mmCIF file of C-alpha atoms and ligand atoms in Angstrom:
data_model
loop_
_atom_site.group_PDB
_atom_site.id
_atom_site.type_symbol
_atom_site.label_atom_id
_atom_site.label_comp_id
_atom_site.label_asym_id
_atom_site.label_seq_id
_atom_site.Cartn_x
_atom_site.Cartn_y
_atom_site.Cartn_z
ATOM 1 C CA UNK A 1 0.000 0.000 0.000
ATOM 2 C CA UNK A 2 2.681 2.464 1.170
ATOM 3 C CA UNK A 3 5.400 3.225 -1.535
ATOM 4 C CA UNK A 4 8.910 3.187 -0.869
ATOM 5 C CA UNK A 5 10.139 6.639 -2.171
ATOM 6 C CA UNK A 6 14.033 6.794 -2.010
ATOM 7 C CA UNK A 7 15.644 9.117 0.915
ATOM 8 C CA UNK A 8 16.983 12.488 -0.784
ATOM 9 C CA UNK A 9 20.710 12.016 -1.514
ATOM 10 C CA UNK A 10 22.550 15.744 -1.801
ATOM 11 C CA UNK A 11 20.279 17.776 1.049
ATOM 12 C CA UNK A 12 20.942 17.641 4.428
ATOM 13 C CA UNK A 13 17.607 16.162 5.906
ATOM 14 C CA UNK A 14 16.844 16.289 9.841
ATOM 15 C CA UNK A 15 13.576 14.997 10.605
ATOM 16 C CA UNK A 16 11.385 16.791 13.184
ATOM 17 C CA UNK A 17 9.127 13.903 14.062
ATOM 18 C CA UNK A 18 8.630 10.335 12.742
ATOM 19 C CA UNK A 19 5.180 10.975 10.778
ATOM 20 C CA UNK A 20 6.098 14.369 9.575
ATOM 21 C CA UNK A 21 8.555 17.694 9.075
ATOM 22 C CA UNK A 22 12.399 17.675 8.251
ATOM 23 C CA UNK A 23 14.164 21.245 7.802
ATOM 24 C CA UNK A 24 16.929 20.870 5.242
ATOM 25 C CA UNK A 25 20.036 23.263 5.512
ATOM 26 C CA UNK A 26 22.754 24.160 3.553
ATOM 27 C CA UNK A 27 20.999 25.471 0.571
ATOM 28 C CA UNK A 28 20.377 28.493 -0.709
ATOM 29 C CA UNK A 29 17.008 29.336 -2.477
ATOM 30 C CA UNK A 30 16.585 30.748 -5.765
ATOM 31 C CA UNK A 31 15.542 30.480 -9.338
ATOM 32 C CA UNK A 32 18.501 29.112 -10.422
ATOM 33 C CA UNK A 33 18.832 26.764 -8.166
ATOM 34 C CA UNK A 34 20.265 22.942 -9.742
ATOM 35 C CA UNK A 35 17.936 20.587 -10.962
ATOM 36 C CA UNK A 36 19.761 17.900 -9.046
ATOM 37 C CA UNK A 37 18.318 20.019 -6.318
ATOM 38 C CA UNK A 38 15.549 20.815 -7.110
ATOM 39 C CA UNK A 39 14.475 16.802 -7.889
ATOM 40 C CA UNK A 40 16.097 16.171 -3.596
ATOM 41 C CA UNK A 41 13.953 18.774 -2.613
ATOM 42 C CA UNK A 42 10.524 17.639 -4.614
ATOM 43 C CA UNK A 43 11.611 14.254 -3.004
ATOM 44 C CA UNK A 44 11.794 15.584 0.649
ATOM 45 C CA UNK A 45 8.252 17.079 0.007
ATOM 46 C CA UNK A 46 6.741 13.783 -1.271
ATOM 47 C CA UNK A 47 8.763 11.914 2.307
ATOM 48 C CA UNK A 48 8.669 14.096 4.689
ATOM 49 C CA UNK A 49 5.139 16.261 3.732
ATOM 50 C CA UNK A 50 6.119 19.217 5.315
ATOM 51 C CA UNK A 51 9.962 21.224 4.563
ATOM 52 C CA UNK A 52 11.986 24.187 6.576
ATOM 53 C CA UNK A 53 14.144 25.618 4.886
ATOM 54 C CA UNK A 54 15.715 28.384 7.155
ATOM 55 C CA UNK A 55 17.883 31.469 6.781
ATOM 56 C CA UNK A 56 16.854 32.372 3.485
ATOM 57 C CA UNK A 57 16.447 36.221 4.402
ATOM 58 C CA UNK A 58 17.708 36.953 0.937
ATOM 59 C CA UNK A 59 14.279 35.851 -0.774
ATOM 60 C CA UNK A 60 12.087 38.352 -1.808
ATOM 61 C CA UNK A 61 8.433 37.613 -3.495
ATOM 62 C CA UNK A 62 9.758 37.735 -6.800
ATOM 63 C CA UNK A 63 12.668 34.942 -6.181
ATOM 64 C CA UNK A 64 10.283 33.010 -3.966
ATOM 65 C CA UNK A 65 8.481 32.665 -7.156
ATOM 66 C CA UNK A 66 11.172 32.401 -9.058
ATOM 67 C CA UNK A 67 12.064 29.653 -7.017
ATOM 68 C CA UNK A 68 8.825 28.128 -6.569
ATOM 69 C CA UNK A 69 8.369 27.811 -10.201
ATOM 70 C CA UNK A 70 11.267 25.164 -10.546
ATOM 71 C CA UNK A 71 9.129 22.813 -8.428
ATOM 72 C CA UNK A 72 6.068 23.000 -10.436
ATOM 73 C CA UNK A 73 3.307 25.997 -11.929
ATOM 74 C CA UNK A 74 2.377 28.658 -10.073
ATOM 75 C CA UNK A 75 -1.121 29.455 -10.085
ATOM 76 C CA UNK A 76 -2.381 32.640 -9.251
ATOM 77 C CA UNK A 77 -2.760 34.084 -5.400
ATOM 78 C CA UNK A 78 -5.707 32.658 -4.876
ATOM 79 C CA UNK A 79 -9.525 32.042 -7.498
ATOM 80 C CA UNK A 80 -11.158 34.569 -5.814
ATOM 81 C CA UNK A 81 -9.009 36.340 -3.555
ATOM 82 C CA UNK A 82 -7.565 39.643 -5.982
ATOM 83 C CA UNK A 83 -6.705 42.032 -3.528
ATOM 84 C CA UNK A 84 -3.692 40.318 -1.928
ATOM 85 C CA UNK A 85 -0.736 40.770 -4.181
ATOM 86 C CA UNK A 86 -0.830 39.577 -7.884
ATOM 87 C CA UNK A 87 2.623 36.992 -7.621
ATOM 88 C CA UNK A 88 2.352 36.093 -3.922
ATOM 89 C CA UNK A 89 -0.255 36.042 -1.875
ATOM 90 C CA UNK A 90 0.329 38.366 1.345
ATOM 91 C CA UNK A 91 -0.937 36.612 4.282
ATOM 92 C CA UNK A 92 -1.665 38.975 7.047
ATOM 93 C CA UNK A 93 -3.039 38.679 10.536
ATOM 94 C CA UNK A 94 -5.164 42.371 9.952
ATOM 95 C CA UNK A 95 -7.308 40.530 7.454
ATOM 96 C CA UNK A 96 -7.945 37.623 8.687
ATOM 97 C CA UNK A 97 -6.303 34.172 10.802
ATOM 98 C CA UNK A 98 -6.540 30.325 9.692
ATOM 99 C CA UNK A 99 -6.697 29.105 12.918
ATOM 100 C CA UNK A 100 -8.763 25.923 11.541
ATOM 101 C CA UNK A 101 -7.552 23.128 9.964
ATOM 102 C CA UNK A 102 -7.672 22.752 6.540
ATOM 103 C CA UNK A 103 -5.444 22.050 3.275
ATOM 104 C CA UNK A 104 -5.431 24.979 0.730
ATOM 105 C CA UNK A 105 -8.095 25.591 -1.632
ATOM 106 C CA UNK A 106 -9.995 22.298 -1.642
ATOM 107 C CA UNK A 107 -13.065 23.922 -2.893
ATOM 108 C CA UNK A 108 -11.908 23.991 -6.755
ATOM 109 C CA UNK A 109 -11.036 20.408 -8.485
ATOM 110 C CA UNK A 110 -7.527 21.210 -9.463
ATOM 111 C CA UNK A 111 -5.783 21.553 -5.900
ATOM 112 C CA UNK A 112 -2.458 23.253 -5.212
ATOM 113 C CA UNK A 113 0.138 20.688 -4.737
ATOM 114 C CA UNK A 114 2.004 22.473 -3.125
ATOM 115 C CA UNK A 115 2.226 25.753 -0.889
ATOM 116 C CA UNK A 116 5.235 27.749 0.090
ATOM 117 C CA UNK A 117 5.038 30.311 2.711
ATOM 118 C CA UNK A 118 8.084 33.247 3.723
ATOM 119 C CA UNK A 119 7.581 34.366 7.089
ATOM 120 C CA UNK A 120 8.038 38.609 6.362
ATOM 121 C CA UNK A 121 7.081 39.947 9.727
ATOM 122 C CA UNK A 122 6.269 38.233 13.046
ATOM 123 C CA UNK A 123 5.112 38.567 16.180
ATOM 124 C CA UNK A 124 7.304 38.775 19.677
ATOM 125 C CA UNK A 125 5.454 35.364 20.605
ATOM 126 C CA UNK A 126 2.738 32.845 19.273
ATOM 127 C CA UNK A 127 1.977 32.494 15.728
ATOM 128 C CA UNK A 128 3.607 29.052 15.278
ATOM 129 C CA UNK A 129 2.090 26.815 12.524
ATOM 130 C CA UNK A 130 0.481 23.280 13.144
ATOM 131 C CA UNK A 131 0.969 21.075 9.931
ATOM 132 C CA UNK A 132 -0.537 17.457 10.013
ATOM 133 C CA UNK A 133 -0.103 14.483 7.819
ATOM 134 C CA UNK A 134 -3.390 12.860 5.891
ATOM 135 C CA UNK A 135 -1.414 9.954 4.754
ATOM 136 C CA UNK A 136 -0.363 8.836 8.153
ATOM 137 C CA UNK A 137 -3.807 9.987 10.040
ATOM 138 C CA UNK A 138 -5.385 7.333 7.002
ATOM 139 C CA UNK A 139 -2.562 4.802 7.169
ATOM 140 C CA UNK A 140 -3.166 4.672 11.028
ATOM 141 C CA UNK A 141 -7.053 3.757 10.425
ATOM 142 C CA UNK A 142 -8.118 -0.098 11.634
ATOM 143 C CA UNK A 143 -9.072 -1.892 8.376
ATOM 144 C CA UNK A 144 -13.190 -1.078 8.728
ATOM 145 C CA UNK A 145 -12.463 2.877 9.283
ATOM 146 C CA UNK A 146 -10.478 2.878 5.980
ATOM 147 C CA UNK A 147 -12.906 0.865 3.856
ATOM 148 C CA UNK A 148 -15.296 3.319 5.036
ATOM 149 C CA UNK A 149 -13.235 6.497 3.975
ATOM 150 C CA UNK A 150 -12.646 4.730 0.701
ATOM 151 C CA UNK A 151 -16.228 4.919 0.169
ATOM 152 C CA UNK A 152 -16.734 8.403 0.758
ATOM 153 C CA UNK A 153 -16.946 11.291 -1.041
ATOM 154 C CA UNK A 154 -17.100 14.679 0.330
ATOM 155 C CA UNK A 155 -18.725 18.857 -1.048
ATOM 156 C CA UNK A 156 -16.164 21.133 0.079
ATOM 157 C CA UNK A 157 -17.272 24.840 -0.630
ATOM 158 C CA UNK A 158 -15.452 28.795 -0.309
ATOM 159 C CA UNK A 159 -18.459 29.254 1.602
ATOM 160 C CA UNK A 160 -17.953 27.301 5.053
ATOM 161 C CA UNK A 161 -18.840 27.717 8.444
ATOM 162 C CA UNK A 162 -15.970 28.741 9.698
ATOM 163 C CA UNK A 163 -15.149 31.557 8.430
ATOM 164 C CA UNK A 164 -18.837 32.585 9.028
ATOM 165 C CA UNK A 165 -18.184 32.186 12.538
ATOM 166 C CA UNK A 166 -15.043 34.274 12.354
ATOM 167 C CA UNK A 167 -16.687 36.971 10.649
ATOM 168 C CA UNK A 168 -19.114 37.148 12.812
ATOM 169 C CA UNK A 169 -17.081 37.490 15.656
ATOM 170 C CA UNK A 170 -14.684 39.982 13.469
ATOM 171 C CA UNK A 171 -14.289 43.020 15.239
ATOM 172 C CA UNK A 172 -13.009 45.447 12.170
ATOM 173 C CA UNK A 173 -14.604 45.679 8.612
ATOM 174 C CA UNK A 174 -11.028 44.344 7.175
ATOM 175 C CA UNK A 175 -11.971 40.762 8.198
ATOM 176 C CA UNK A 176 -15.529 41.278 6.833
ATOM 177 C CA UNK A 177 -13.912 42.322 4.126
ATOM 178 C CA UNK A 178 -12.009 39.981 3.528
ATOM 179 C CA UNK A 179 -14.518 37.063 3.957
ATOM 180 C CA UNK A 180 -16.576 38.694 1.212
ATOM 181 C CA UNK A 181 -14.019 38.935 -1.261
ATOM 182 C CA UNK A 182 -13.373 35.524 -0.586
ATOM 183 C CA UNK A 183 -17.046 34.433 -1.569
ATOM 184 C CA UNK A 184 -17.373 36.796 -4.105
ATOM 185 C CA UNK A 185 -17.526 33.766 -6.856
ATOM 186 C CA UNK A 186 -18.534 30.665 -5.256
ATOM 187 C CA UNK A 187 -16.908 27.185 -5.864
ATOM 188 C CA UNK A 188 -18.106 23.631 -4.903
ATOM 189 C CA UNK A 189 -16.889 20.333 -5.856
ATOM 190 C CA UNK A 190 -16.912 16.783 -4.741
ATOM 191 C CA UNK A 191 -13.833 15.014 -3.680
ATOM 192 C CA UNK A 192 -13.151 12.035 -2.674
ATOM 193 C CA UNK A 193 -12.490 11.467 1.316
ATOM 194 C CA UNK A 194 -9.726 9.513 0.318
ATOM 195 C CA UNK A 195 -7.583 10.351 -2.496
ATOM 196 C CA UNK A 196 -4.772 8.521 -4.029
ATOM 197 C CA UNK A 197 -1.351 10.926 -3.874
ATOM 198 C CA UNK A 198 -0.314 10.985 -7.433
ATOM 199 C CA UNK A 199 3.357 11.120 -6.957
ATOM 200 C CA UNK A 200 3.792 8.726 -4.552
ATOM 201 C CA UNK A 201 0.712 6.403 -4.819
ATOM 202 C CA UNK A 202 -0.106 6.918 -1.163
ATOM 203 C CA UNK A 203 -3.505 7.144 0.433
ATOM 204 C CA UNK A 204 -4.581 10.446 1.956
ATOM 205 C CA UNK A 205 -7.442 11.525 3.817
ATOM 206 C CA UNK A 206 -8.825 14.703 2.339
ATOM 207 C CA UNK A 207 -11.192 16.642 4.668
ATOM 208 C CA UNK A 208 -10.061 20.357 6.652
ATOM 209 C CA UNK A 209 -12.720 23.262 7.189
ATOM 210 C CA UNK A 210 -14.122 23.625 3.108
ATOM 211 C CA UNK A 211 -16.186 20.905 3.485
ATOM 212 C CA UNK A 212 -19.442 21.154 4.036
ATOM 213 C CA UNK A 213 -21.096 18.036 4.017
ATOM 214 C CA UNK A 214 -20.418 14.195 3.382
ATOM 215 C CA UNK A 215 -22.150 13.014 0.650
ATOM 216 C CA UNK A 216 -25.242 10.779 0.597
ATOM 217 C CA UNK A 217 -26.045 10.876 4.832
ATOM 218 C CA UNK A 218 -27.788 12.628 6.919
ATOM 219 C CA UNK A 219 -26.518 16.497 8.521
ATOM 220 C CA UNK A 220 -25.916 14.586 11.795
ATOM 221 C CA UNK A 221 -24.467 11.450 9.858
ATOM 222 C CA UNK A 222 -22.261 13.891 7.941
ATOM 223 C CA UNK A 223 -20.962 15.819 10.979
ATOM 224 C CA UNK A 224 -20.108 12.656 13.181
ATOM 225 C CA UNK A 225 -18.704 11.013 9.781
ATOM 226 C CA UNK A 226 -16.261 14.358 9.093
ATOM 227 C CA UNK A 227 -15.671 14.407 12.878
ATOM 228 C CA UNK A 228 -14.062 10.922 12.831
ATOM 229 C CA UNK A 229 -12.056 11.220 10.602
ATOM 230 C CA UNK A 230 -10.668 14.892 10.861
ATOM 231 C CA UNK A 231 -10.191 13.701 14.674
ATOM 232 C CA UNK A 232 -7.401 11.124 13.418
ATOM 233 C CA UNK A 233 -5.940 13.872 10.999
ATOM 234 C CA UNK A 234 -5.522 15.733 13.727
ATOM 235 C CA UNK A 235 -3.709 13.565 16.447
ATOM 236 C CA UNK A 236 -0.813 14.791 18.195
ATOM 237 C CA UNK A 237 1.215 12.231 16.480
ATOM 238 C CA UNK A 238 0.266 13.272 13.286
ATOM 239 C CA UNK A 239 1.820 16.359 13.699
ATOM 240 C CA UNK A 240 4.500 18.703 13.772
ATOM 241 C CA UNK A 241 4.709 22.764 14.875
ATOM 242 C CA UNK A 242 6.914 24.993 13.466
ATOM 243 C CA UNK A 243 7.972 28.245 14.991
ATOM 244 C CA UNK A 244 8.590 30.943 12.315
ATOM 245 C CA UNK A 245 11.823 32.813 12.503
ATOM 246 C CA UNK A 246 12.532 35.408 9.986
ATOM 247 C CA UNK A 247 14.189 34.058 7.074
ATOM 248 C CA UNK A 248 12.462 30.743 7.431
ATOM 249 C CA UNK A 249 10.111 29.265 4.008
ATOM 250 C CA UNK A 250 7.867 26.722 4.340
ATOM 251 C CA UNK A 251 6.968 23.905 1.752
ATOM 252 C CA UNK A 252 4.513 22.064 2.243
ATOM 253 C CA UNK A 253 2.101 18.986 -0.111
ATOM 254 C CA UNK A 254 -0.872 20.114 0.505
ATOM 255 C CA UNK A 255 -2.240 17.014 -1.295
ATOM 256 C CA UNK A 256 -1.026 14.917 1.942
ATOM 257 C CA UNK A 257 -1.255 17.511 4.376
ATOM 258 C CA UNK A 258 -3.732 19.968 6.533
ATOM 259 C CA UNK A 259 -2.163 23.062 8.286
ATOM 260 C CA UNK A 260 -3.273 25.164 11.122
ATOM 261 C CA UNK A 261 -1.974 28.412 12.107
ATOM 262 C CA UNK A 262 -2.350 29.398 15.692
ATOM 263 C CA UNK A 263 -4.314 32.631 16.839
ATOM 264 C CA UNK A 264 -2.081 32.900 20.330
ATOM 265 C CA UNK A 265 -0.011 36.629 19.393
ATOM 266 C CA UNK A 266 -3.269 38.999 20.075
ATOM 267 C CA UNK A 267 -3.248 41.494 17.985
ATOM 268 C CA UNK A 268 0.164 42.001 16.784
ATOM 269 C CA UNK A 269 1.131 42.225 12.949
ATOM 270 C CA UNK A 270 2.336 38.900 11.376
ATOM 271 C CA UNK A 271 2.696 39.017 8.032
ATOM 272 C CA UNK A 272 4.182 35.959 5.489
ATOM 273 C CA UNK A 273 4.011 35.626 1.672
ATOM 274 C CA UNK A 274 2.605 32.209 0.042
ATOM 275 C CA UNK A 275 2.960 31.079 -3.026
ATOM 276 C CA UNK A 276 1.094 28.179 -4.588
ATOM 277 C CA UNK A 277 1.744 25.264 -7.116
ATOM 278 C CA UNK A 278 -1.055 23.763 -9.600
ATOM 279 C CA UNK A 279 -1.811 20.351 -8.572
ATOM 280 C CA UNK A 280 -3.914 17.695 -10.386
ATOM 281 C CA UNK A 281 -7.542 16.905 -9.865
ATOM 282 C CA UNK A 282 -8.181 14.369 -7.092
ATOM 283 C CA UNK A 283 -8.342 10.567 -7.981
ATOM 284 C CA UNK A 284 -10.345 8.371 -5.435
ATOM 285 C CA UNK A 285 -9.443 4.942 -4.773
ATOM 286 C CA UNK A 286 -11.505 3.417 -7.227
ATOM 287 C CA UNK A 287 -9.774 5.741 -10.027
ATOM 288 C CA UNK A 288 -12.822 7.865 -10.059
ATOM 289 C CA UNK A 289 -11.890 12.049 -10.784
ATOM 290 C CA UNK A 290 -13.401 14.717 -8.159
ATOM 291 C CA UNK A 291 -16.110 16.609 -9.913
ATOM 292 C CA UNK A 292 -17.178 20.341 -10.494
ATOM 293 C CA UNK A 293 -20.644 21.291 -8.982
ATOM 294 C CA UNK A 294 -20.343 24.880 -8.901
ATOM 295 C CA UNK A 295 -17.746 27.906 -10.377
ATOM 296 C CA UNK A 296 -14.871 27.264 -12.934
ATOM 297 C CA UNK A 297 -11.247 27.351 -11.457
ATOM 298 C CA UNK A 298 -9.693 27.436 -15.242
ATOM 299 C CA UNK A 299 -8.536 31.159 -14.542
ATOM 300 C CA UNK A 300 -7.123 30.196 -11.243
ATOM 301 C CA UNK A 301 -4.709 27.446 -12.220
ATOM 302 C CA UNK A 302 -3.896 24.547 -15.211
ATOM 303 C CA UNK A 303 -4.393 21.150 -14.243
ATOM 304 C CA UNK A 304 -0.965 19.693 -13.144
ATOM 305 C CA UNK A 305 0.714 16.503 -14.884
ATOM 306 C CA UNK A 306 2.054 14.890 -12.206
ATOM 307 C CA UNK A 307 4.832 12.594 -12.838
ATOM 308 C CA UNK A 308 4.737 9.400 -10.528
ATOM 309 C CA UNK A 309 8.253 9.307 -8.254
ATOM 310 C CA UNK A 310 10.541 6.080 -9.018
ATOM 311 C CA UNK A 311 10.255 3.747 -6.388
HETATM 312 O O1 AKG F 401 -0.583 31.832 8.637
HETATM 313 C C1 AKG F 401 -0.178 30.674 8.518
HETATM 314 O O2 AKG F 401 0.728 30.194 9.186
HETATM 315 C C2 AKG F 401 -0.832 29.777 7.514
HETATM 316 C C3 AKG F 401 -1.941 30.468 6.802
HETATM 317 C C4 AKG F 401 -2.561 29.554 5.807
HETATM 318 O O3 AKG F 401 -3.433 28.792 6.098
HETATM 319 C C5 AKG F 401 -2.006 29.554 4.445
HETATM 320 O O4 AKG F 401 -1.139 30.368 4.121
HETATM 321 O O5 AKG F 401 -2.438 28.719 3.650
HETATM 322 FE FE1 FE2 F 402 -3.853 27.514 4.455
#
């Protein structure tokens, strides 16, 4: 079931837990960075989910996505979300925190891959990031629980609850703002709760905060069905923290990953630039393709060809 990918050879690789995270040192970031390179780091990605690379203070936007592009397309900032740089998205704590779990952008069919974020300003304390892996939260299920996930398919929307809640709470018209730029076009598709990574053939759970509702059940079915199995996502074990230092980018798969970035700095600036990679359109386990119910993400990205790691 699990593929064996091949260790990276030329990076130095220190893991930060068994499940999930390595920082790799010793390189320096930038568009014209070796392709031998480049193909260690795309490997670390697909083994180790989640990437640090620190002291790389000499990045700005522009050769984070100069960089970036090496490792894939870029798509743009975000399908609905204009207002927020036209390269890189500027994530900002005025507008607006993800403290929720989630993967990127799940409500369009083409996924980003991968997302890259460049902490730019940060607070005295707090504002650490939680990432968790989807391929060991499934790979951790008893037998039953993962036929079941097989068999399930999932809406995830731009308009969730979540972010309802958060505006609601909002105390400044930014955040309110922001929320309705972010529905301003709404997307909803169907993806499969379990999705099969198509670089390294691994199963991942695919769930975080856009979805709505499980398909085919009940409301209460749905929410004890989504709570199960975001619960596992979301075990300690699964995870892995990182606290930002200045100079510090973050890679992460987003196809075998959700992230979670924690509200505990009040209300001091924090400010980081992300930049995204076109991914590929789901594939369940059955080889059946995630499908478009509402809005058209062709603007937003190209479909990714992803090319299947040697084993
Ligand atoms: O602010 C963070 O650490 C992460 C924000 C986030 O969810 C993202 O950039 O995709
Ligand atoms: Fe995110």
């Amino acid at each position: 079931m699990t593929s064996t990918i091949p260790a990276p050879t030329a990076l130095s690789v220190t893991k930060l837990g068994a499940r999930i995270g390595a920082v790799v040192d010793g390189i320096e970031l930038s568009g014209s960075l070796d392709g031998e390179i480049v193909e260690d780091l795309r490997r670390a990605i697909a083994v180790h989910k989640v990437v640090v690379v620190r002291g790389q203070h000499h990045l700005t936007d522009e050769e984070q996505y100069n960089f970036v592009s090496l490792l894939g397309s870029p798509t743009t900032p975000h399908p609905t979300v204009r207002s927020r740089g036209t390269t890189a998205l500027q994530v900002d704590s005025r507008y607006g925190k993800a403290n929720s779990w989630h993967s990127d952008v799940t409500f369009v069919d083409r996924i980003p891959k991968i997302t890259t974020l460049r902490a730019v300003e940060l607070p005295p304390y707090g504002g650490s990031t939680t990432f968790a892996s989807t391929v060991a939260a499934y790979e951790s299920l008893p037998e039953s629980l993962r036929v079941l996930a097989d068999n399930l398919w999932a809406l995830h929307s731009n308009a969730y609850d979540y972010a309802a809640e958060f505006a609601e709470k909002a105390a400044n018209d930014k955040v309110a703002d922001y929320r309705k730029e972010f529905e301003s076009t709404l997307y909803e598709t169907e993806h499969p709760v379990v999705r099969i990574h198509p670089e390294t053939g691994e199963r991942a759970l695919l769930l975080g905060h856009f979805v709505k509702k499980i398909l085919g059940v009940s409301t209460k079915e749905s929410q004890a069905l989504f709570n199960l199995f975001q619960d596992r996502i979301t075990r300690l074990e699964n995870t892995v923290r990182w606290n930002w230092s200045l100079g510090d980018i973050v890679l992460w798969d987003n196809r075998a990953t959700q992230h979670y970035a924690i509200d505990d700095y009040d209300d001091q600036d924090r400010k980081l630039s992300r930049v995204t990679l076109a991914g590929d359109i789901p594939v369940s386990v059955t080889g059946e393709r995630s499908r478009v119910i509402t809005g058209d993400a062709a603007e937003y990205s190209v479909i990714d060809e992803p090319v299947r790691l040697a084993g």
